[in-house]
Tab-separated table of C-alpha atoms in Angstrom:
chain	number	residue	atom	x	y	z
S	1	MET	CA	-4.176	15.413	-23.500
S	2	PRO	CA	-2.299	14.003	-26.056
S	3	LEU	CA	1.560	13.537	-25.990
S	4	VAL	CA	3.458	16.173	-27.835
S	5	ILE	CA	7.202	15.341	-26.956
S	6	ASP	CA	8.971	12.547	-29.099
S	7	VAL	CA	11.126	11.521	-26.273
S	8	SER	CA	11.744	12.222	-22.532
S	9	ILE	CA	15.669	11.725	-21.949
S	10	LEU	CA	16.163	10.630	-18.529
S	11	ILE	CA	19.900	11.300	-16.569
S	12	ILE	CA	20.428	10.088	-13.071
S	13	ASN	CA	23.126	12.622	-11.510
S	14	TYR	CA	25.119	11.472	-8.273
S	15	LYS	CA	28.256	14.122	-7.803
S	16	CYS	CA	28.890	14.248	-11.542
S	17	PRO	CA	27.757	18.097	-12.734
S	18	ASP	CA	30.659	18.112	-15.255
S	19	LEU	CA	29.903	14.982	-16.821
S	20	THR	CA	25.828	15.763	-16.790
S	21	ILE	CA	26.419	19.165	-18.308
S	22	ALA	CA	28.398	17.540	-20.834
S	23	ALA	CA	26.238	14.665	-21.587
S	24	ILE	CA	23.011	17.408	-22.059
S	25	ARG	CA	25.062	19.726	-24.359
S	26	SER	CA	26.032	16.785	-26.725
S	27	VAL	CA	22.186	16.116	-26.931
S	28	ARG	CA	21.569	19.709	-27.918
S	29	GLU	CA	24.157	19.594	-30.345
S	30	TRP	CA	23.045	16.523	-32.279
S	31	THR	CA	19.477	16.200	-31.852
S	32	ARG	CA	17.500	18.484	-34.119
S	33	ARG	CA	14.605	16.188	-35.961
S	34	VAL	CA	12.705	15.289	-33.174
S	35	SER	CA	11.375	17.098	-29.879
S	36	TYR	CA	12.663	16.058	-26.588
S	37	GLU	CA	12.582	16.803	-23.120
S	38	VAL	CA	15.423	16.422	-20.575
S	39	ILE	CA	14.971	15.144	-16.970
S	40	VAL	CA	17.918	14.957	-14.564
S	41	VAL	CA	17.234	13.102	-11.158
S	42	ASP	CA	20.050	13.822	-8.482
S	43	ASN	CA	20.735	11.257	-5.862
S	44	GLU	CA	21.253	13.376	-3.004
S	45	SER	CA	24.925	14.415	-4.166
S	46	GLN	CA	25.322	16.800	-1.239
S	47	ASP	CA	27.176	19.225	-3.890
S	48	ASP	CA	26.783	21.996	-6.253
S	49	SER	CA	25.339	19.704	-9.039
S	50	ARG	CA	21.864	21.584	-8.795
S	51	GLU	CA	23.411	24.926	-8.980
S	52	ARG	CA	25.867	24.411	-11.694
S	53	VAL	CA	23.848	22.058	-13.905
S	54	LEU	CA	20.918	24.409	-13.926
S	55	ALA	CA	23.015	27.495	-14.490
S	56	ALA	CA	24.472	25.575	-17.666
S	57	GLU	CA	20.771	24.018	-18.749
S	58	PRO	CA	18.223	26.198	-17.429
S	59	ALA	CA	15.589	24.508	-19.484
S	60	ILE	CA	15.987	20.922	-18.055
S	61	THR	CA	13.725	19.639	-15.291
S	62	TRP	CA	15.585	18.741	-11.919
S	63	ILE	CA	14.431	16.366	-9.562
S	64	ASP	CA	15.886	15.558	-6.064
S	65	MET	CA	15.395	12.275	-4.947
S	66	GLY	CA	16.123	13.211	-0.949
S	67	TYR	CA	18.477	10.110	-0.934
S	68	ASN	CA	20.591	7.942	-3.118
S	69	ALA	CA	18.095	6.049	-4.659
S	70	GLY	CA	20.269	3.931	-6.994
S	71	PHE	CA	19.533	3.605	-10.858
S	72	ALA	CA	16.064	2.031	-10.995
S	73	ARG	CA	14.189	4.385	-8.407
S	74	ALA	CA	15.601	7.378	-10.024
S	75	ASN	CA	14.860	6.366	-13.293
S	76	ASN	CA	11.214	5.469	-12.508
S	77	ARG	CA	10.861	8.551	-10.687
S	78	ALA	CA	11.780	10.561	-13.994
S	79	ILE	CA	9.401	8.248	-15.954
S	80	ARG	CA	6.369	8.991	-13.893
S	81	GLU	CA	7.319	12.886	-14.822
S	82	ALA	CA	7.974	12.335	-18.399
S	83	SER	CA	5.679	13.069	-21.066
S	84	GLY	CA	7.614	11.569	-24.369
S	85	ARG	CA	6.237	9.031	-26.643
S	86	TYR	CA	9.906	7.337	-25.879
S	87	TYR	CA	12.022	7.293	-22.877
S	88	LEU	CA	15.738	7.389	-22.972
S	89	LEU	CA	18.053	6.147	-20.306
S	90	LEU	CA	21.128	8.114	-20.940
S	91	ASN	CA	23.879	7.848	-18.533
S	92	ALA	CA	25.876	10.979	-16.997
S	93	ASP	CA	29.173	9.798	-18.816
S	94	THR	CA	27.960	9.617	-22.205
S	95	LEU	CA	28.430	11.549	-24.963
S	96	LEU	CA	26.581	11.666	-28.391
S	97	CYS	CA	28.860	11.786	-31.729
S	98	SER	CA	26.092	11.911	-34.054
S	99	ASP	CA	22.207	12.145	-34.625
S	100	VAL	CA	21.688	8.748	-32.745
S	101	ILE	CA	18.439	9.808	-30.929
S	102	ASP	CA	16.708	11.329	-34.154
S	103	GLU	CA	18.082	8.054	-36.104
S	104	SER	CA	16.648	5.959	-33.232
S	105	VAL	CA	13.229	7.463	-33.097
S	106	ARG	CA	13.143	7.055	-37.069
S	107	ARG	CA	13.703	3.653	-37.222
S	108	MET	CA	11.208	2.656	-33.861
S	109	ASP	CA	8.388	4.762	-35.542
S	110	ALA	CA	9.100	2.879	-39.006
S	111	GLU	CA	8.937	-0.442	-36.809
S	112	PRO	CA	6.217	-0.522	-34.540
S	113	GLU	CA	7.068	-4.379	-33.287
S	114	LEU	CA	10.583	-2.779	-32.073
S	115	THR	CA	9.984	-2.146	-27.906
S	116	ALA	CA	13.183	-1.216	-27.392
S	117	SER	CA	16.577	-0.229	-29.012
S	118	ALA	CA	20.421	0.663	-28.512
S	119	PRO	CA	23.418	2.106	-30.115
S	120	LEU	CA	26.882	0.470	-29.702
S	121	GLN	CA	28.743	1.825	-26.973
S	122	LEU	CA	32.111	3.381	-28.229
S	123	HIS	CA	35.571	4.655	-26.833
S	124	GLU	CA	36.310	7.875	-27.232
S	125	ASP	CA	38.817	6.511	-29.981
S	126	GLY	CA	35.535	5.316	-31.824
S	127	THR	CA	36.494	1.642	-30.728
S	128	ARG	CA	33.461	-0.370	-29.591
S	129	HIS	CA	32.780	-1.730	-26.140
S	130	PRO	CA	32.578	-5.444	-26.020
S	131	PHE	CA	28.904	-5.995	-24.951
S	132	TYR	CA	26.535	-9.237	-23.876
S	133	ARG	CA	24.166	-10.406	-26.659
S	134	SER	CA	22.346	-13.083	-24.512
S	135	PHE	CA	21.118	-13.722	-20.866
S	136	ALA	CA	22.969	-17.016	-21.425
S	137	GLU	CA	26.683	-15.079	-22.391
S	138	PHE	CA	25.964	-12.831	-19.349
S	139	ARG	CA	25.392	-15.852	-16.662
S	140	ARG	CA	28.668	-17.944	-18.067
S	141	VAL	CA	30.422	-14.881	-16.511
S	142	PHE	CA	28.988	-15.663	-13.261
S	143	TYR	CA	30.941	-18.942	-13.170
S	144	ILE	CA	34.381	-18.718	-12.067
S	145	VAL	CA	35.999	-21.965	-13.016
S	146	PRO	CA	39.256	-23.397	-14.415
S	147	ILE	CA	39.588	-22.561	-18.100
S	148	ARG	CA	39.112	-26.525	-19.428
S	149	PHE	CA	35.528	-26.300	-17.894
S	150	GLN	CA	34.443	-22.967	-19.601
S	151	GLY	CA	33.354	-24.863	-22.842
S	152	PHE	CA	30.995	-26.861	-20.589
S	153	VAL	CA	29.585	-23.989	-18.692
S	154	GLU	CA	28.875	-22.748	-22.677
S	155	LYS	CA	27.261	-25.646	-23.775
S	156	CYS	CA	24.847	-25.764	-20.682
S	157	LEU	CA	24.099	-22.345	-21.329
S	158	PRO	CA	23.374	-21.763	-24.946
S	159	ALA	CA	22.736	-18.211	-26.447
S	160	THR	CA	19.328	-17.159	-27.494
S	161	GLN	CA	18.888	-17.332	-31.567
S	162	TYR	CA	16.719	-14.754	-33.182
S	163	ALA	CA	15.935	-14.530	-37.008
S	164	ASP	CA	16.546	-10.886	-36.908
S	165	PRO	CA	20.135	-10.583	-36.541
S	166	ARG	CA	19.879	-7.301	-34.556
S	167	GLN	CA	17.585	-8.725	-31.940
S	168	HIS	CA	18.916	-9.549	-28.606
S	169	ASP	CA	18.013	-10.561	-25.023
S	170	TRP	CA	18.888	-7.164	-23.365
S	171	LEU	CA	20.054	-3.675	-23.830
S	172	VAL	CA	22.272	-1.698	-22.023
S	173	GLY	CA	20.980	0.985	-19.608
S	174	ALA	CA	23.733	3.595	-20.516
S	175	PHE	CA	21.837	4.471	-23.816
S	176	MET	CA	18.266	2.765	-23.983
S	177	LEU	CA	15.619	3.885	-26.057
S	178	VAL	CA	12.143	2.541	-24.751
S	179	ARG	CA	8.562	2.652	-26.430
S	180	ARG	CA	6.184	4.144	-23.762
S	181	GLU	CA	3.472	1.655	-24.275
S	182	ALA	CA	5.723	-1.186	-23.850
S	183	ALA	CA	7.127	0.210	-20.691
S	184	GLU	CA	3.417	0.631	-19.476
S	185	LYS	CA	2.587	-3.308	-20.260
S	186	ALA	CA	5.661	-4.597	-18.782
S	187	GLY	CA	6.058	-2.364	-15.513
S	188	LEU	CA	8.841	0.162	-14.482
S	189	LEU	CA	12.261	-1.071	-13.490
S	190	ASP	CA	12.434	-3.111	-10.341
S	191	GLU	CA	13.186	-1.319	-7.566
S	192	SER	CA	14.601	-3.753	-5.423
S	193	PHE	CA	18.041	-2.898	-7.408
S	194	PHE	CA	20.335	-0.392	-6.302
S	195	MET	CA	22.684	-0.388	-9.056
S	196	TYR	CA	23.267	-3.097	-11.693
S	197	GLY	CA	21.459	-5.537	-13.105
S	198	GLU	CA	18.001	-3.705	-13.383
S	199	ASP	CA	18.655	-3.244	-16.809
S	200	VAL	CA	18.585	-6.859	-17.555
S	201	GLU	CA	15.699	-7.557	-15.527
S	202	TRP	CA	13.793	-4.986	-17.273
S	203	SER	CA	15.001	-6.071	-20.515
S	204	TYR	CA	13.385	-9.611	-19.873
S	205	ARG	CA	10.274	-8.071	-19.183
S	206	LEU	CA	9.952	-5.710	-22.030
S	207	GLY	CA	11.328	-8.438	-24.682
S	208	LYS	CA	7.817	-10.186	-23.789
S	209	THR	CA	5.978	-7.049	-25.469
S	210	GLY	CA	8.247	-6.933	-28.626
S	211	LYS	CA	11.820	-6.997	-29.946
S	212	LEU	CA	14.695	-5.386	-28.159
S	213	VAL	CA	17.516	-4.643	-30.896
S	214	TYR	CA	20.864	-2.962	-31.193
S	215	PHE	CA	21.519	-0.772	-34.437
S	216	GLU	CA	25.083	-1.625	-34.824
S	217	ASP	CA	25.816	1.017	-37.482
S	218	LEU	CA	24.821	3.746	-34.924
S	219	GLY	CA	27.012	4.739	-31.433
S	220	PHE	CA	27.814	6.802	-28.610
S	221	ILE	CA	30.638	7.670	-26.473
S	222	HIS	CA	30.871	6.063	-22.672
S	223	LEU	CA	33.356	7.469	-20.793
S	224	THR	CA	34.391	4.787	-18.994
S	225	ASN	CA	37.954	6.132	-18.285
S	226	ASP	CA	36.585	9.448	-16.570
S	227	SER	CA	33.528	7.940	-14.802
S	228	PRO	CA	33.734	7.460	-11.064
S	229	PHE	CA	31.813	4.583	-10.909
S	230	ARG	CA	34.224	2.294	-12.674
S	231	ARG	CA	36.644	-0.368	-10.575
S	232	LYS	CA	40.158	-0.747	-12.383
S	233	ASP	CA	41.436	-3.475	-10.229
S	234	VAL	CA	39.976	-6.347	-11.775
S	235	SER	CA	41.148	-10.035	-11.732
S	236	TYR	CA	39.682	-13.090	-13.221
S	237	VAL	CA	38.423	-14.051	-9.579
S	238	ASN	CA	37.651	-10.821	-8.560
S	239	ARG	CA	35.850	-9.658	-11.313
S	240	PHE	CA	32.835	-7.930	-9.848
S	241	ASN	CA	32.346	-5.280	-7.302
S	242	THR	CA	30.442	-6.542	-4.575
S	243	GLN	CA	27.371	-4.180	-5.147
S	244	MET	CA	27.581	-5.351	-8.811
S	245	GLN	CA	27.565	-8.971	-7.788
S	246	VAL	CA	24.885	-8.713	-5.162
S	247	SER	CA	22.700	-6.892	-7.855
S	248	ASN	CA	23.498	-9.707	-10.633
S	249	LEU	CA	22.558	-12.481	-8.525
S	250	LEU	CA	19.279	-11.029	-7.549
S	251	TRP	CA	18.442	-10.849	-11.320
S	252	LEU	CA	19.613	-14.258	-11.612
S	253	ARG	CA	17.275	-15.388	-8.937
S	254	LYS	CA	14.173	-13.361	-10.137
S	255	GLN	CA	14.689	-14.642	-13.488
S	256	TYR	CA	15.765	-18.020	-12.991
S	257	GLY	CA	14.979	-19.203	-9.874
S	258	ARG	CA	16.322	-20.689	-6.652
S	259	GLY	CA	18.154	-23.627	-8.389
S	260	ALA	CA	20.197	-21.213	-10.815
S	261	TYR	CA	21.080	-18.969	-7.902
S	262	LEU	CA	22.268	-21.916	-5.583
S	263	VAL	CA	24.379	-23.517	-8.290
S	264	VAL	CA	26.555	-20.078	-8.630
S	265	MET	CA	26.370	-19.415	-4.713
S	266	LEU	CA	27.999	-23.116	-4.266
S	267	ASN	CA	30.806	-22.338	-6.786
S	268	TYR	CA	31.804	-19.245	-4.906
S	269	LEU	CA	31.336	-20.993	-1.554
S	270	ILE	CA	33.565	-23.987	-2.838
S	271	LEU	CA	36.074	-21.664	-4.880
S	272	ALA	CA	36.901	-19.449	-1.688
S	273	PRO	CA	38.788	-21.924	0.117
S	274	VAL	CA	40.382	-23.908	-2.656
S	275	PHE	CA	41.545	-20.583	-4.032
S	276	LEU	CA	43.343	-19.841	-0.545
S	277	GLY	CA	44.717	-23.171	-0.157
S	278	TRP	CA	46.146	-23.380	-3.868
S	279	LYS	CA	47.893	-19.825	-3.104
S	280	MET	CA	49.312	-20.785	0.116
S	281	THR	CA	50.709	-24.169	-1.203
S	282	VAL	CA	52.118	-22.535	-4.042
S	283	ASN	CA	53.950	-20.164	-1.825
S	284	LEU	CA	55.254	-23.332	0.400
S	285	LEU	CA	56.465	-24.829	-2.712
S	286	LYS	CA	58.641	-21.567	-3.436
S	287	GLY	CA	60.012	-21.405	0.033
S	288	LYS	CA	58.013	-18.546	1.209
S	289	SER	CA	55.549	-18.317	4.113
S	290	PRO	CA	52.037	-19.480	3.377
S	291	PHE	CA	50.701	-16.507	4.329
S	292	ARG	CA	52.081	-14.234	1.888
S	293	ASP	CA	50.872	-12.387	-0.870
S	294	LEU	CA	47.135	-13.637	-0.229
S	295	ASP	CA	45.328	-9.920	-0.916
S	296	ASN	CA	43.251	-11.206	-3.750
S	297	GLN	CA	42.368	-14.742	-2.125
S	298	LEU	CA	41.229	-13.117	1.113
S	299	ARG	CA	39.234	-10.147	-1.148
S	300	PHE	CA	37.135	-13.044	-2.732
S	301	ALA	CA	36.478	-14.688	0.749
S	302	ARG	CA	35.337	-11.407	1.996
S	303	ARG	CA	32.923	-10.720	-0.911
S	304	VAL	CA	31.363	-13.988	-0.482
S	305	ARG	CA	31.106	-13.364	2.772
S	306	VAL	CA	29.088	-10.038	1.608
S	307	LEU	CA	26.960	-12.421	-0.718
S	308	LEU	CA	26.063	-14.778	2.103
S	309	HIS	CA	24.744	-11.793	4.125
S	310	TYR	CA	22.323	-11.318	1.144
S	311	PHE	CA	21.637	-15.070	0.665
S	312	TRP	CA	18.370	-15.539	2.503
S	313	PRO	CA	16.532	-12.346	1.238
S	314	THR	CA	17.726	-13.131	-2.189
S	315	TRP	CA	16.798	-16.930	-1.835
S	316	THR	CA	13.399	-15.918	-0.591
S	317	ASN	CA	13.052	-13.095	-3.068
S	318	LYS	CA	12.004	-10.675	-0.527
S	319	PRO	CA	11.253	-7.409	-1.238
S	320	GLY	CA	13.507	-4.857	-0.348
S	321	PHE	CA	16.382	-2.279	-1.490
S	322	TYR	CA	19.567	-4.141	-1.915
S	323	ARG	CA	22.278	-1.630	-1.494
S	324	ILE	CA	25.379	-2.924	0.185
S	325	LYS	CA	26.525	-1.047	3.317
S	326	PRO	CA	29.386	0.933	2.992
S	327	GLU	CA	31.499	-1.454	5.274
S	328	GLU	CA	30.718	-4.154	2.636
S	329	ASN	CA	32.209	-2.284	-0.687
S	330	ILE	CA	35.216	-4.710	-0.647
S	331	ALA	CA	38.164	-2.674	-2.292
């Protein structure tokens, strides 16, 4: 039976019915030229999300996962139900502000060599979110080193260069339009990931089938300030939440192997006591108790301990579901 729908829009809901409803309404408002279906997958919200979303948008397809499956597994479940020529991974905490879906489909139809595309993420005031343009740029952030050594890390991990200035190594999963045939060739998202890192890993495999491009004249609003999933207590050392870094390191191991993974882990293992000892020394030099104001240092040490808990499964690339335990979510 031939496909008749242009785009299957896939949204994951987790205790955020208001955001989901607003995202769908923005799709309805701005998407006029292409046909589409909306599939919402609920990750066991245990609230009134189903009733509220279906009351507001009865035409959607609603799927209950039955457990908190995270991003990759929930999107894969939606993909298996989807009938569109394209899959659009769309975050619940997004709003369209233009005909970005229509225009993205038009451009990808015109260029069959494009595997996947994305517009730029915008703040509500229209300013751009920063984003990583290459795997190397992303990997550099994993290393926590003194400022004077950052140039050395950059030289060791040069960014990929493409003839097409639109082309990049990976696209952000908040809005990711993927050609159906490319997904069939590359395979679906890796279900070992719970949250974070899965869009990077999928981009690596999708990139083997064609170009991944950003349309930098197109954009969508990503409501990071309103999202319940964002950390705000970020410092230079404590730059990742624990789940994020477990997933990031899983991606690093899968794509770059044991050596690259081990180097990053050694960086953290060396830094943890150095960071703690430095702060204690500073306290003593200032005439204070050495054990004063160590929250940041101890928080980093606790995160490293959690990473070590997942070291062996990650080192051996053991299939599984890399979702941290509630008590491992270091605040």
